[in-house]
Amino acid sequence: LTMPADHYGVTMAALEAGKHVFSEKPLTVNRELGSKIIEAAGRRGLRVAGAPDTFLGAGLQTCRRLIDEGAIGTPITGQALLAAGHGSERYYNVFTGPMFDMGPYYLTALVSLLGPVERATGSAQTPFPEKPYPADSPDRGKTFRVSRPGNISGVLDFASGCVGVITTTCEVPGYHPRLEIYGSEGVLVTNDPNAYTGTVTLQPKDGKPRRVPVAEGFPAWGRGLGVAELARAIRAGRSPRASGELMYHVLDIMHAVHDASKEERHLPVSYTHLTLPTNREV
């Protein structure tokens, strides 16, 4: 539960001490350090897992079950939006901006529902390079320089053939989470990916939107669910569901979106070692 820039050092120290690790998201600040973590754990026969674990909750597992059962036919596109207002300097300059801070909830949900991403492009913008401190800050009345983009959109090509779009912005008032999966036979609106449960809505091809009861047997709350699941995985001798490999894949996607904006092109995303659990396994 350290700042993102400290994840690598703390994680590696734990691995060197022979300990399994569950980390806050993101895995670390860049791909190189993320790869070193995965490699170090593999050499030592240790497990790395981490946030977000909300995709293991009742809401998103209900969505996964509906997709697996063909409730929306073939998934065609996924649309994710996190629009929020965060005036704190720490959010922009320490928590690495909205994509790296809140994006993992939405990207992990998308990957758990639609499979791995193989290519990405995007646009990362800084609408306001200088912002005022919020009214409750001791520095109110002053301004700070923004070092991370605050308005980011990515286009994701999934290996399955589905295309997704994710937007994360911290430049608007309030909190507006949204994740929708559009299929050939229907539309699925998920619960807030930052929560373990919530309202799930299904609109079949030939019917009206209806609320779907969340699946039984999955948690409806509980930060720390992933830690418990990691412990179970260690005892069973298998990979955890919220694995370090999944965290690395999400990290790779986020960097690809930012890099693609700078380079003005599509970039490949690696998922060679990523194994996703099926609904029934979770």
PDB file of C-alpha atoms in Angstrom, residues 101 104 107 110 144 222 257 261-262:
ATOM      1  CA  ASP A 101      -4.604   5.278 -10.945  1.00  0.00           C
ATOM      2  CA  PRO A 104      -6.549  -0.609 -13.883  1.00  0.00           C
ATOM      3  CA  LEU A 107      -8.813  -2.452 -18.027  1.00  0.00           C
ATOM      4  CA  LEU A 110     -12.293  -5.519 -19.829  1.00  0.00           C
ATOM      5  CA  PHE A 144       0.579  23.698  -9.199  1.00  0.00           C
ATOM      6  CA  GLY A 222     -14.226  -6.776   0.644  1.00  0.00           C
ATOM      7  CA  VAL A 257      -1.853   4.096 -24.918  1.00  0.00           C
ATOM      8  CA  SER A 261      -0.200   9.191 -28.370  1.00  0.00           C
ATOM      9  CA  LYS A 262       3.392  10.446 -28.471  1.00  0.00           C
TER      10      LYS A 262
END
